[in-house]
Coordinates of C-alpha atoms and ligand atoms in Angstrom, one line a residue:
Chain A
M1 CA 84.5 -16.8 -61.3
A2 CA 82.1 -16.9 -63.9
K3 CA 80.7 -19.9 -65.7
S4 CA 79.0 -20.7 -68.9
I5 CA 75.9 -22.7 -69.0
D6 CA 74.6 -24.8 -71.0
V7 CA 71.1 -26.4 -72.0
S8 CA 70.3 -29.1 -74.1
D9 CA 67.0 -30.5 -75.2
L10 CA 65.2 -28.8 -72.7
D11 CA 61.4 -29.2 -72.1
I12 CA 59.4 -27.5 -69.4
Y13 CA 56.6 -28.6 -67.9
Y14 CA 53.6 -26.8 -65.6
G15 CA 51.7 -30.2 -64.4
D16 CA 50.9 -31.4 -67.8
F17 CA 51.5 -28.1 -69.8
K18 CA 54.1 -28.1 -71.7
A19 CA 55.2 -24.5 -71.5
V20 CA 58.9 -24.6 -73.0
E21 CA 60.1 -27.1 -75.8
D22 CA 63.2 -27.9 -76.8
V23 CA 65.6 -25.5 -75.9
T24 CA 69.2 -26.3 -76.8
M25 CA 71.6 -23.1 -76.2
T26 CA 74.7 -22.2 -74.8
I27 CA 75.5 -19.0 -72.9
P28 CA 78.3 -17.8 -72.6
A29 CA 80.7 -17.0 -69.4
R30 CA 81.2 -13.2 -67.9
S31 CA 78.9 -12.0 -71.0
V32 CA 75.4 -10.5 -71.5
T33 CA 72.7 -12.9 -73.0
A34 CA 69.3 -11.3 -73.6
F35 CA 65.9 -13.5 -74.2
I36 CA 63.4 -11.8 -76.1
G37 CA 60.2 -12.7 -77.2
P38 CA 56.5 -12.0 -76.7
S39 CA 54.3 -12.6 -73.8
G40 CA 53.9 -16.1 -72.8
C41 CA 56.6 -17.7 -74.9
G42 CA 58.1 -19.0 -72.0
K43 CA 61.2 -16.8 -71.2
S44 CA 60.7 -16.5 -67.3
T45 CA 59.8 -20.3 -67.1
L46 CA 63.2 -20.6 -68.9
L47 CA 64.8 -18.5 -66.9
R48 CA 64.0 -20.0 -63.6
S49 CA 64.9 -23.2 -64.8
L50 CA 68.4 -22.1 -64.8
N51 CA 68.6 -22.0 -61.1
R52 CA 65.7 -24.8 -60.4
M53 CA 63.4 -22.3 -59.3
H54 CA 60.5 -23.9 -61.6
E55 CA 60.3 -26.5 -59.4
V56 CA 59.2 -24.5 -56.5
I57 CA 55.7 -24.4 -58.4
P58 CA 53.5 -27.6 -57.2
G59 CA 53.6 -29.8 -60.0
A60 CA 56.3 -28.2 -62.1
R61 CA 59.3 -30.5 -63.7
V62 CA 61.8 -29.9 -65.8
E63 CA 63.2 -32.7 -68.6
G64 CA 66.7 -32.3 -70.3
K65 CA 69.9 -31.2 -69.2
V66 CA 71.2 -27.7 -67.8
V67 CA 75.0 -27.8 -67.2
I68 CA 76.6 -24.8 -65.3
G69 CA 80.6 -24.8 -65.4
G70 CA 81.0 -28.3 -66.0
Q71 CA 78.2 -29.3 -63.4
S72 CA 75.0 -30.6 -64.5
L73 CA 72.1 -29.0 -62.3
Y74 CA 69.6 -31.5 -62.6
D75 CA 71.7 -34.9 -61.4
A76 CA 69.9 -36.7 -58.6
D77 CA 72.5 -35.4 -56.0
V78 CA 72.6 -31.7 -56.8
D79 CA 71.2 -29.5 -53.8
P80 CA 69.0 -27.0 -55.5
V81 CA 69.7 -24.6 -52.5
E82 CA 73.5 -24.5 -53.4
V83 CA 72.6 -24.2 -56.9
R84 CA 70.6 -20.8 -56.0
R85 CA 73.5 -19.4 -53.9
Q86 CA 75.5 -19.8 -57.0
V87 CA 72.8 -18.4 -59.6
G88 CA 71.0 -15.3 -58.0
M89 CA 67.7 -14.2 -59.5
V90 CA 65.7 -10.7 -59.9
F91 CA 62.2 -11.0 -60.0
Q92 CA 59.8 -9.6 -62.9
R93 CA 57.8 -8.2 -59.7
P94 CA 59.7 -6.5 -57.1
N95 CA 59.2 -8.7 -53.7
P96 CA 61.4 -7.3 -51.0
F97 CA 61.0 -8.8 -47.4
P98 CA 58.4 -6.9 -45.6
T99 CA 59.8 -7.2 -42.5
M100 CA 62.9 -6.3 -42.9
S101 CA 64.2 -2.6 -43.2
I102 CA 66.3 -1.6 -46.3
Y103 CA 69.5 -2.7 -44.9
G104 CA 68.1 -6.0 -43.9
N105 CA 66.6 -6.6 -47.3
V106 CA 70.1 -5.8 -48.7
L107 CA 71.7 -8.2 -46.6
A108 CA 69.1 -10.9 -46.6
G109 CA 70.9 -13.5 -48.3
N110 CA 73.6 -13.4 -45.8
R111 CA 71.4 -13.2 -42.6
L112 CA 69.1 -15.6 -43.5
N113 CA 71.8 -18.4 -43.9
S114 CA 73.0 -17.0 -41.2
R115 CA 76.3 -15.8 -42.0
R116 CA 78.5 -14.5 -39.5
M117 CA 80.1 -10.8 -40.3
K118 CA 81.2 -8.1 -38.7
R119 CA 79.3 -4.5 -38.7
S120 CA 81.9 -3.2 -41.0
E121 CA 82.0 -5.7 -43.3
A122 CA 78.1 -5.7 -43.3
D123 CA 78.2 -2.1 -44.1
D124 CA 80.5 -2.2 -46.9
I125 CA 78.1 -5.1 -48.5
V126 CA 75.4 -2.8 -47.9
E127 CA 76.6 0.2 -49.3
R128 CA 78.5 -1.6 -52.3
A129 CA 75.5 -3.3 -53.3
L130 CA 72.9 0.0 -53.2
R131 CA 75.4 1.7 -55.1
G132 CA 75.6 -0.8 -57.4
A133 CA 71.6 -1.0 -58.0
N134 CA 71.9 3.1 -58.0
L135 CA 69.7 3.6 -55.1
W136 CA 72.3 4.4 -52.5
T137 CA 71.8 8.2 -52.7
E138 CA 68.1 7.6 -52.2
V139 CA 68.2 5.5 -49.1
K140 CA 71.2 5.8 -47.5
D141 CA 69.6 8.2 -44.7
R142 CA 66.8 5.7 -43.9
L143 CA 68.6 2.6 -44.4
T144 CA 66.8 1.3 -41.1
K145 CA 63.0 1.8 -42.8
P146 CA 61.1 -0.8 -44.2
G147 CA 61.6 -2.0 -47.5
A148 CA 58.1 -1.8 -48.2
G149 CA 58.0 1.8 -48.1
L150 CA 60.0 2.6 -51.2
S151 CA 58.5 3.2 -54.4
G152 CA 57.8 0.5 -56.8
G153 CA 60.8 1.3 -59.0
Q154 CA 62.9 1.5 -55.9
Q155 CA 61.9 -1.8 -54.9
Q156 CA 62.8 -3.3 -58.0
R157 CA 66.5 -1.8 -57.4
L158 CA 66.6 -2.8 -53.7
C159 CA 65.7 -6.5 -55.1
I160 CA 69.1 -5.9 -57.5
A161 CA 70.9 -4.8 -54.8
R162 CA 69.7 -8.1 -52.8
A163 CA 70.6 -10.4 -55.6
I164 CA 74.0 -9.0 -56.1
A165 CA 74.8 -8.7 -52.7
V166 CA 75.6 -12.2 -52.2
E167 CA 77.9 -11.8 -55.2
P168 CA 76.5 -15.0 -57.2
Q169 CA 78.3 -16.4 -60.4
V170 CA 75.4 -16.3 -62.4
L171 CA 73.2 -13.7 -62.5
L172 CA 69.3 -14.2 -64.1
M173 CA 67.3 -10.9 -64.5
D174 CA 63.6 -11.1 -65.4
E175 CA 62.5 -7.6 -66.8
P176 CA 64.8 -5.8 -64.0
C177 CA 64.1 -2.8 -65.9
S178 CA 60.2 -2.7 -66.4
A179 CA 59.2 -0.9 -63.4
L180 CA 62.2 1.8 -64.2
D181 CA 62.7 5.2 -65.1
P182 CA 64.8 6.0 -67.7
I183 CA 67.5 6.8 -65.3
S184 CA 67.7 3.7 -63.1
T185 CA 66.9 2.0 -66.0
S186 CA 70.4 3.3 -67.6
A187 CA 72.1 2.6 -64.1
I188 CA 71.0 -0.9 -64.2
E189 CA 72.2 -1.0 -67.6
D190 CA 75.6 0.8 -66.3
L191 CA 75.8 -2.0 -63.8
I192 CA 75.3 -4.9 -66.0
H193 CA 78.3 -3.6 -67.8
E194 CA 80.2 -3.7 -64.6
L195 CA 79.2 -6.9 -63.8
K196 CA 79.8 -8.8 -66.5
S197 CA 83.3 -8.6 -66.5
E198 CA 83.2 -11.1 -63.4
Y199 CA 79.4 -12.6 -63.7
T200 CA 77.4 -14.6 -66.3
I201 CA 74.1 -12.7 -66.8
V202 CA 71.3 -14.0 -68.4
I203 CA 68.5 -10.7 -68.7
V204 CA 64.7 -11.1 -70.0
T205 CA 63.8 -8.0 -71.7
H206 CA 60.9 -6.6 -73.7
N207 CA 62.8 -3.8 -74.8
M208 CA 64.6 -3.9 -78.1
Q209 CA 66.8 -1.3 -77.6
Q210 CA 68.1 -2.4 -74.4
A211 CA 68.7 -5.8 -75.7
A212 CA 70.9 -4.4 -78.5
R213 CA 72.7 -1.7 -75.8
V214 CA 73.5 -4.6 -73.0
S215 CA 73.9 -7.6 -74.6
E216 CA 76.7 -10.1 -76.5
D217 CA 73.8 -12.5 -77.5
T218 CA 70.6 -12.5 -77.9
A219 CA 67.9 -15.5 -78.0
F220 CA 64.5 -15.2 -79.6
F221 CA 61.4 -17.5 -78.1
N222 CA 58.3 -17.6 -79.9
L223 CA 55.3 -19.8 -79.4
A224 CA 53.9 -21.8 -82.6
G225 CA 50.6 -21.0 -81.7
A226 CA 48.2 -20.6 -78.7
G227 CA 48.1 -23.5 -76.1
L228 CA 51.5 -24.7 -78.0
P229 CA 54.9 -24.7 -75.9
G230 CA 57.1 -21.9 -76.6
R231 CA 60.6 -22.3 -78.2
L232 CA 63.8 -21.0 -79.4
V233 CA 63.3 -19.5 -82.6
E234 CA 67.3 -18.8 -82.9
M235 CA 70.1 -17.8 -80.6
D236 CA 72.9 -15.3 -82.3
S237 CA 75.3 -12.6 -81.5
T238 CA 73.1 -9.6 -80.8
K239 CA 74.7 -7.9 -83.7
K240 CA 73.7 -10.6 -85.8
I241 CA 70.0 -10.7 -84.6
F242 CA 69.5 -7.3 -84.8
S243 CA 70.8 -6.7 -88.2
V244 CA 70.4 -10.3 -90.5
P245 CA 68.6 -12.3 -88.3
E246 CA 68.1 -15.9 -89.9
D247 CA 64.4 -16.5 -89.3
P248 CA 61.7 -14.2 -90.9
S249 CA 59.5 -14.1 -87.6
T250 CA 62.5 -12.8 -85.7
E251 CA 62.7 -9.9 -88.2
A252 CA 59.4 -9.3 -87.8
Y253 CA 59.4 -9.1 -83.8
I254 CA 62.3 -7.2 -83.6
S255 CA 61.1 -4.4 -86.5
G256 CA 57.9 -4.4 -84.7
R257 CA 55.9 -5.8 -87.3
F258 CA 54.8 -8.7 -85.4
G259 CA 51.6 -10.8 -85.8
Chain B
M1 CA 13.7 0.6 -76.3
S2 CA 13.0 3.2 -78.9
T3 CA 13.3 6.1 -76.3
A4 CA 16.5 5.1 -74.8
T5 CA 18.1 5.1 -77.9
D6 CA 16.3 8.3 -78.9
T7 CA 17.6 10.3 -75.8
R8 CA 20.9 8.4 -75.6
P9 CA 22.8 11.1 -77.7
T10 CA 21.6 14.0 -76.1
D11 CA 22.2 12.5 -72.7
R12 CA 25.8 11.3 -73.9
A13 CA 26.2 15.0 -75.1
L14 CA 25.0 16.8 -72.0
L15 CA 27.2 13.9 -70.0
P16 CA 25.2 14.4 -66.6
L17 CA 28.0 14.5 -63.7
T18 CA 25.7 16.0 -61.3
G19 CA 22.1 15.2 -59.9
A20 CA 19.4 15.9 -57.0
K21 CA 20.8 14.6 -54.0
L22 CA 19.3 14.3 -50.9
P23 CA 20.3 16.7 -47.8
R24 CA 22.4 15.4 -45.8
W25 CA 20.5 15.7 -42.9
A26 CA 17.4 13.5 -44.8
P27 CA 18.1 10.6 -42.7
A28 CA 18.1 12.1 -39.2
L29 CA 14.9 13.8 -40.5
V30 CA 13.5 10.4 -41.3
L31 CA 14.3 8.9 -38.5
A32 CA 12.9 11.3 -36.1
L33 CA 9.7 11.4 -38.4
A34 CA 9.5 7.4 -38.3
A35 CA 10.1 7.3 -34.5
A36 CA 7.5 10.0 -33.9
T37 CA 4.9 8.5 -35.7
A38 CA 5.8 5.0 -34.3
G39 CA 5.6 6.4 -31.0
L40 CA 2.1 8.3 -31.6
L41 CA 0.9 4.7 -33.1
A42 CA 2.0 3.2 -30.1
L43 CA 0.4 5.6 -27.9
T44 CA -2.7 5.0 -29.4
L45 CA -2.7 1.8 -29.4
G46 CA -0.9 0.3 -26.5
W47 CA 2.0 -1.2 -28.3
G48 CA 5.0 -2.4 -26.0
P49 CA 8.6 -0.7 -26.6
V50 CA 9.9 -3.5 -28.6
G51 CA 6.7 -3.3 -31.2
T52 CA 7.3 0.6 -31.2
A53 CA 10.9 0.4 -32.1
F54 CA 10.1 -2.4 -34.5
V55 CA 7.7 -0.3 -36.5
A56 CA 9.8 2.6 -36.3
V57 CA 12.8 0.7 -38.0
L58 CA 10.2 -0.7 -40.2
L59 CA 8.8 3.0 -41.0
F60 CA 12.4 4.4 -41.3
G61 CA 13.7 1.8 -44.0
L62 CA 10.5 2.1 -46.4
A63 CA 10.6 5.8 -45.8
L64 CA 14.1 6.8 -46.6
P65 CA 14.6 4.6 -49.7
A66 CA 11.2 6.0 -51.2
W67 CA 12.2 9.5 -50.7
S68 CA 15.2 9.0 -52.3
L69 CA 13.9 7.1 -55.1
A70 CA 11.7 10.1 -55.5
V71 CA 14.6 12.9 -55.7
E72 CA 17.7 10.9 -56.2
N73 CA 17.8 7.7 -58.9
R74 CA 17.3 3.9 -58.3
R75 CA 21.0 3.3 -57.6
A76 CA 21.1 5.9 -54.7
A77 CA 17.7 4.5 -53.2
T78 CA 18.8 0.9 -53.3
D79 CA 22.2 2.0 -51.6
R80 CA 20.3 3.9 -49.0
F81 CA 18.0 0.9 -48.7
V82 CA 20.7 -1.5 -47.8
T83 CA 22.6 0.8 -46.0
S84 CA 19.8 1.0 -43.5
L85 CA 19.5 -2.7 -43.6
V86 CA 23.0 -3.0 -42.4
W87 CA 22.8 -0.8 -40.0
G88 CA 19.5 -2.7 -38.5
A89 CA 21.1 -5.9 -38.7
F90 CA 24.6 -4.1 -36.6
L91 CA 21.7 -3.0 -33.5
L92 CA 20.0 -5.7 -33.5
A93 CA 23.4 -7.9 -32.9
L94 CA 24.3 -5.3 -30.5
I95 CA 21.4 -5.5 -28.4
P96 CA 22.2 -8.6 -26.8
L97 CA 26.0 -8.0 -26.5
V98 CA 25.3 -4.6 -24.7
S99 CA 22.4 -6.5 -22.4
L100 CA 24.6 -9.1 -21.3
T101 CA 27.5 -6.9 -20.7
W102 CA 25.1 -4.6 -18.4
T103 CA 23.6 -7.4 -16.6
V104 CA 27.2 -8.9 -15.8
V105 CA 28.5 -5.7 -14.8
S106 CA 25.5 -4.4 -12.7
N107 CA 25.4 -7.9 -11.4
G108 CA 29.3 -8.4 -10.5
A109 CA 30.8 -5.3 -10.0
P110 CA 29.4 -5.3 -6.5
A111 CA 30.9 -8.2 -5.3
F112 CA 34.6 -6.8 -6.2
S113 CA 36.9 -6.2 -3.1
A114 CA 40.1 -7.0 -1.8
E115 CA 39.2 -9.8 0.0
F116 CA 37.3 -10.9 -3.6
F117 CA 40.7 -11.4 -5.3
T118 CA 43.0 -12.5 -2.7
F119 CA 41.0 -15.0 -0.7
S120 CA 39.6 -18.6 -1.5
M121 CA 36.5 -20.2 -0.5
R122 CA 38.3 -22.1 2.0
N123 CA 36.0 -22.5 5.3
V124 CA 33.9 -19.8 3.7
V125 CA 30.2 -19.9 4.4
G126 CA 27.7 -17.3 3.6
E127 CA 29.3 -13.7 3.1
G128 CA 32.7 -13.1 2.6
G129 CA 35.8 -15.4 0.8
G130 CA 36.8 -14.7 -2.9
I131 CA 37.8 -16.4 -6.0
Y132 CA 41.7 -16.1 -5.9
H133 CA 41.8 -20.1 -6.0
A134 CA 39.4 -19.7 -9.3
I135 CA 41.6 -17.2 -10.7
I136 CA 44.7 -19.3 -10.1
G137 CA 43.3 -22.0 -11.5
T138 CA 41.7 -20.8 -14.9
L139 CA 45.3 -19.6 -15.5
I140 CA 47.3 -22.3 -14.6
I141 CA 44.9 -24.7 -17.0
T142 CA 44.6 -22.1 -20.0
G143 CA 48.2 -21.2 -19.9
I144 CA 49.4 -25.1 -20.3
A145 CA 46.6 -25.6 -22.3
A146 CA 47.9 -22.9 -24.5
L147 CA 51.6 -24.0 -24.4
M148 CA 50.6 -27.3 -25.2
S149 CA 48.4 -26.4 -28.4
V150 CA 50.0 -23.6 -30.0
P151 CA 53.2 -25.4 -30.8
I152 CA 51.1 -28.3 -32.1
G153 CA 48.9 -26.2 -33.8
L154 CA 51.4 -24.1 -35.3
M155 CA 53.3 -26.8 -36.8
T156 CA 50.2 -28.8 -38.2
A157 CA 49.5 -25.6 -39.9
I158 CA 53.0 -25.2 -41.0
Y159 CA 52.7 -28.3 -42.5
L160 CA 49.7 -28.2 -44.1
V161 CA 50.1 -24.6 -46.1
E162 CA 54.0 -25.4 -46.7
Y163 CA 54.6 -29.2 -47.1
G164 CA 51.2 -30.7 -47.4
A165 CA 49.8 -29.1 -50.7
G166 CA 48.1 -31.7 -52.6
K167 CA 49.5 -34.7 -50.4
R168 CA 47.1 -37.0 -49.2
V169 CA 48.2 -36.9 -45.4
A170 CA 47.5 -33.5 -45.7
R171 CA 44.2 -33.8 -46.6
S172 CA 43.7 -36.4 -44.0
I173 CA 44.9 -33.7 -41.5
N174 CA 42.4 -31.6 -42.4
F175 CA 39.5 -33.9 -42.3
L176 CA 40.7 -34.6 -38.6
V177 CA 41.4 -31.0 -37.7
D178 CA 37.7 -30.2 -39.0
V179 CA 36.0 -33.1 -37.3
M180 CA 38.3 -31.8 -34.2
T181 CA 36.7 -28.6 -34.9
G182 CA 33.1 -30.3 -34.0
I183 CA 33.9 -31.9 -31.1
P184 CA 31.3 -30.9 -28.1
S185 CA 33.3 -29.8 -25.1
I186 CA 31.7 -32.2 -23.0
V187 CA 33.5 -35.2 -25.0
A188 CA 36.7 -33.3 -24.8
G189 CA 36.6 -33.5 -20.8
L190 CA 35.4 -37.3 -21.1
F191 CA 38.1 -37.9 -23.3
A192 CA 40.6 -36.5 -21.0
Y193 CA 39.0 -38.1 -18.0
A194 CA 39.2 -41.7 -19.9
L195 CA 42.8 -40.7 -20.9
F196 CA 43.9 -40.3 -17.5
L197 CA 41.8 -43.1 -15.8
I198 CA 44.1 -44.8 -17.5
F199 CA 47.1 -43.9 -15.2
F200 CA 45.6 -43.0 -12.2
G201 CA 42.6 -45.0 -11.7
P202 CA 38.6 -43.6 -11.5
G203 CA 38.1 -40.6 -9.8
V204 CA 41.1 -39.1 -11.2
R205 CA 41.0 -35.2 -10.7
M206 CA 43.7 -32.7 -11.7
G207 CA 44.4 -29.3 -13.3
F208 CA 46.5 -30.9 -15.9
A209 CA 44.0 -33.3 -17.6
G210 CA 41.8 -30.1 -18.0
S211 CA 44.8 -28.4 -19.9
V212 CA 44.6 -31.5 -21.9
A213 CA 40.9 -31.5 -22.8
L214 CA 41.1 -27.8 -23.1
S215 CA 44.0 -28.5 -25.8
V216 CA 41.7 -30.8 -27.8
L217 CA 39.4 -28.2 -28.0
M218 CA 42.4 -25.1 -28.8
V219 CA 44.2 -27.2 -31.5
P220 CA 41.9 -27.3 -34.5
V221 CA 41.0 -23.3 -33.8
V222 CA 45.3 -22.6 -33.7
V223 CA 45.8 -24.7 -36.8
R224 CA 42.7 -22.7 -38.5
S225 CA 43.8 -19.5 -37.8
C226 CA 47.4 -20.3 -38.2
E227 CA 46.6 -21.9 -41.2
E228 CA 44.4 -18.7 -42.9
M229 CA 47.6 -16.5 -42.0
L230 CA 50.3 -18.6 -43.4
K231 CA 48.3 -18.9 -46.7
L232 CA 48.1 -14.9 -46.5
V233 CA 51.9 -14.6 -46.9
P234 CA 52.4 -13.9 -50.6
N235 CA 54.3 -17.0 -52.4
D236 CA 56.8 -14.1 -54.0
L237 CA 58.2 -13.8 -50.6
R238 CA 59.3 -17.1 -50.5
E239 CA 60.7 -17.3 -53.8
A240 CA 62.8 -14.4 -53.3
S241 CA 64.0 -15.9 -50.6
Y242 CA 64.6 -19.6 -52.2
A243 CA 66.4 -17.6 -54.9
L244 CA 68.7 -16.3 -52.5
G245 CA 70.1 -20.2 -51.5
V246 CA 68.1 -19.9 -48.2
P247 CA 66.6 -23.4 -47.7
K248 CA 63.0 -23.9 -47.0
W249 CA 63.2 -24.4 -43.6
R250 CA 65.0 -21.2 -42.9
T251 CA 62.8 -19.3 -45.3
I252 CA 59.8 -20.6 -43.1
V253 CA 61.6 -19.6 -39.9
K254 CA 62.7 -16.7 -41.2
V255 CA 60.7 -14.9 -44.0
V256 CA 57.0 -16.8 -43.5
L257 CA 56.2 -16.7 -40.0
P258 CA 57.8 -13.4 -39.2
T259 CA 55.5 -12.2 -42.1
A260 CA 52.6 -13.7 -40.6
M261 CA 53.3 -13.3 -36.7
A262 CA 50.8 -10.4 -36.1
G263 CA 48.0 -12.6 -37.3
I264 CA 49.5 -15.7 -35.4
I265 CA 49.4 -13.9 -32.5
T266 CA 46.1 -12.9 -32.9
G267 CA 44.7 -16.0 -33.8
V268 CA 46.5 -17.4 -30.9
M269 CA 44.8 -15.0 -28.3
L270 CA 41.3 -15.9 -30.0
A271 CA 42.1 -19.3 -29.3
V272 CA 43.0 -19.1 -25.7
A273 CA 40.1 -16.4 -25.3
R274 CA 37.9 -19.1 -26.6
V275 CA 38.8 -22.0 -24.5
A276 CA 39.0 -19.6 -20.8
G277 CA 35.5 -19.9 -20.7
E278 CA 35.2 -23.7 -21.2
T279 CA 32.8 -25.4 -18.1
A280 CA 31.8 -28.6 -19.0
P281 CA 35.6 -30.3 -19.5
L282 CA 36.8 -28.9 -16.6
L283 CA 33.7 -29.6 -14.7
I284 CA 34.6 -33.3 -15.1
I285 CA 37.9 -33.6 -15.2
A286 CA 39.3 -30.8 -13.0
G287 CA 36.6 -30.6 -10.7
A288 CA 35.9 -28.2 -7.8
T289 CA 37.4 -27.1 -4.5
D290 CA 37.5 -24.2 -2.0
S291 CA 41.2 -24.5 -2.1
V292 CA 44.0 -22.8 -3.9
N293 CA 46.0 -25.3 -5.4
F294 CA 49.2 -24.3 -7.6
N295 CA 49.9 -27.5 -8.5
P296 CA 48.1 -28.8 -11.6
F297 CA 49.4 -32.6 -11.4
D298 CA 47.8 -33.0 -8.4
E299 CA 43.8 -32.8 -6.8
R300 CA 41.2 -30.8 -7.8
M301 CA 41.7 -27.4 -9.4
M302 CA 39.1 -24.3 -9.5
T303 CA 38.5 -22.4 -12.3
L304 CA 36.4 -19.4 -12.8
P305 CA 33.7 -21.1 -15.2
V306 CA 33.3 -23.8 -12.8
F307 CA 33.1 -21.3 -9.8
A308 CA 30.6 -19.1 -11.5
Y309 CA 28.6 -22.6 -12.0
Y310 CA 28.6 -23.9 -8.4
S311 CA 28.0 -20.4 -6.9
Y312 CA 25.2 -20.0 -9.2
T313 CA 23.8 -23.8 -8.5
Q314 CA 24.5 -23.9 -4.9
P315 CA 24.7 -20.4 -3.5
G316 CA 24.3 -21.8 0.2
V317 CA 22.4 -20.5 2.6
P318 CA 21.5 -17.4 2.9
P319 CA 22.1 -17.4 -1.3
G320 CA 22.8 -13.9 -1.8
P321 CA 26.7 -13.7 -1.3
G322 CA 26.7 -16.7 -3.5
L323 CA 24.7 -15.8 -6.4
E324 CA 27.1 -12.2 -6.0
R325 CA 30.2 -14.1 -6.2
A326 CA 29.0 -16.0 -9.4
W327 CA 28.4 -12.9 -11.2
G328 CA 31.5 -11.2 -9.6
A329 CA 33.4 -14.6 -11.1
A330 CA 31.6 -14.1 -14.6
L331 CA 33.1 -10.5 -14.6
I332 CA 36.2 -11.3 -14.0
L333 CA 36.2 -13.9 -16.8
I334 CA 35.0 -11.6 -19.4
I335 CA 37.7 -9.1 -18.4
I336 CA 40.7 -11.7 -18.3
V337 CA 39.5 -12.9 -22.0
M338 CA 39.1 -8.9 -23.2
A339 CA 42.4 -8.5 -21.7
L340 CA 44.0 -11.1 -23.8
N341 CA 42.2 -10.1 -27.0
L342 CA 43.5 -6.5 -26.4
L343 CA 47.1 -8.1 -25.7
G344 CA 46.7 -9.7 -29.0
R345 CA 45.9 -6.8 -30.5
A346 CA 48.2 -5.0 -29.3
L347 CA 51.1 -7.7 -30.3
G348 CA 49.7 -7.9 -33.3
H349 CA 50.5 -4.1 -34.3
L350 CA 53.9 -4.6 -32.8
F351 CA 54.6 -7.7 -35.3
A352 CA 52.9 -6.0 -38.5
P353 CA 54.8 -5.7 -41.2
K354 CA 55.7 -1.9 -41.5
T355 CA 55.1 0.3 -44.6
G356 CA 55.8 3.8 -43.2
R357 CA 58.7 5.4 -44.2
Ligands
LIG1 N1 52.7 -21.3 -62.3 C1 52.3 -21.3 -63.5 N2 51.4 -22.4 -63.8 C2 51.2 -22.8 -65.1 N3 51.2 -22.3 -65.8 C3 52.2 -21.0 -66.3 C4 52.6 -20.7 -64.6 N4 53.6 -19.7 -64.9 C5 53.7 -19.7 -66.4 N5 52.7 -20.3 -67.3 C6 52.6 -20.3 -68.4 O1 53.8 -21.0 -68.7 C7 53.9 -20.1 -70.4 C8 54.8 -19.7 -70.2 O2 55.2 -18.3 -69.2 P1 56.3 -17.4 -68.8 O3 55.6 -16.7 -67.3 O4 57.5 -18.3 -69.0 O5 56.0 -16.6 -69.7 P2 57.2 -15.2 -70.3 O6 57.6 -15.6 -71.4 O7 57.8 -14.9 -68.9 O8 56.0 -13.9 -70.5 P3 55.9 -12.2 -69.9 O9 56.9 -11.6 -70.8 O10 54.8 -12.2 -70.3 O11 56.5 -12.6 -68.8 C9 52.3 -19.4 -70.5 O12 51.8 -20.1 -71.1 C10 51.9 -19.1 -68.8 O13 50.6 -19.2 -69.3
LIG2 MG1 57.9 -13.0 -67.6

């Protein structure tokens, strides 16, 4: 049950600082959308506003509209907790729970919400999620060991497993592969290919090839200048963005001639 | 700086990665020489041991850096100088600790006997008797104090860290906690007395009131240590939990608290240890008695610090056994506090997040 996301006239603030300005875009359901753009242009910020994680930061606020599957996220009566249950997220930095085992980390979304389940059901979820994140073979013999004892890349895959274990309808991934080797990266990309038949996926990446490989649509963000808010320059099908982009700055960024 | 610019290219070309170093036994040698010199001076000039030690340390602190400067380089000399300063400060701080421990152990240990631990002072004049009633009192009063202050302190800390950030209420609570930290313990005792006076009339004495007084002292300590520990929990973990659709309160209970548990336990144990030795407030409100009292809500209750105080100030005739019991009580108190600290550390280790494979 994937859902499309409609963003309109979205301004995002950190206190008085406007980080992202006037974004209007439509992210289609059951497909992969890539966010690209230079560092600091607000990709993570926009991503976090899609599951109401932005407001967790003190002083941070959002103006504008985000509609997921016909439901406006920022309506007064919307429960952010419910939103986050349906819109999962993988962070830029791996953040496994240090008090939990690998097994516990994968099940965290279920356990922390006190969902009761049978042992066999839990085992199934863990195995499926870990296989999905290409981590199963590496950790299947030490599921009870602490999650913090894994390598950085393994931790990131553990976090991906944790996010897909709760089967969200939308999955937001903030540079999920930036700490991964090519093999794991390709496993994650395979996973993204698999997941997109059921989920709506948004992925932030600095890797142009990756954006070209995995995404159907690409949105390019840029900063007008230092201290100015980031804005959406253009969004189109990935094919078009990577071959005949409309904006010259998009072309410059993609071809590496960015100044 | 012409010479520097002149020599730099050759320095660069040589790229010195090694340099002259003092042998490993250099500090030991200098220490021996310094001690010998100070000893000789002391013999000829007739100094006492304190002066001799001081001169020896001074000589050591000057000679070793000087030698290092001559042989090694400036940075090594500074390093050796600061190292000797740090060691000097450490040893200085150790002196009162060792002396105190030695005094209490040597004076208190002879008092230990089976009777000392199992009898009260009821109907005891002169020799015999024990501190059973005081041990019971201390355990009950501090235990109740901890039961009251840990929830209050922990919840206050949770509010301050997780909910209060930047709010006016949080700022005033912070201020009040600071004020409470500065309350003299005697005032806490007077507060408890004044409070219970309202309900029970003048002359009220009860163990529970003592616990209240100790809580007043303990709460701010617990708040501060728990606050520090909660602040140490990385925000990434909270966000990871929120992003899984976990409500805030569950995030706190199931992610933040377990992650900080080791530090919280250690902090609580230290707070308990800190109030277990309080005398003044208990003197006022828990009073003193010679009998065992298990009921904290009725009548006076003896505690170890108060026992030590009375046995020392009013040892009775002859004073010998009373003084010995005072030291014994002090030793037991130290042992109890020490045991609590060790327990805190052990529990801390048990709960610490594990990273091992
Ligand atoms: N917690 C915060 N408080 C204040 N400003 C922030 C905060 N997080 C990010 N910003 C600012 O918001 C802007 C956008 O940051 P954001 O993290 O969204 O960039 P990004 O596009 O994800 O960059 P990168 O590719 O390096 O991850 C930056 O100017 C940044 O300094
Ligand atoms: Mg980012």
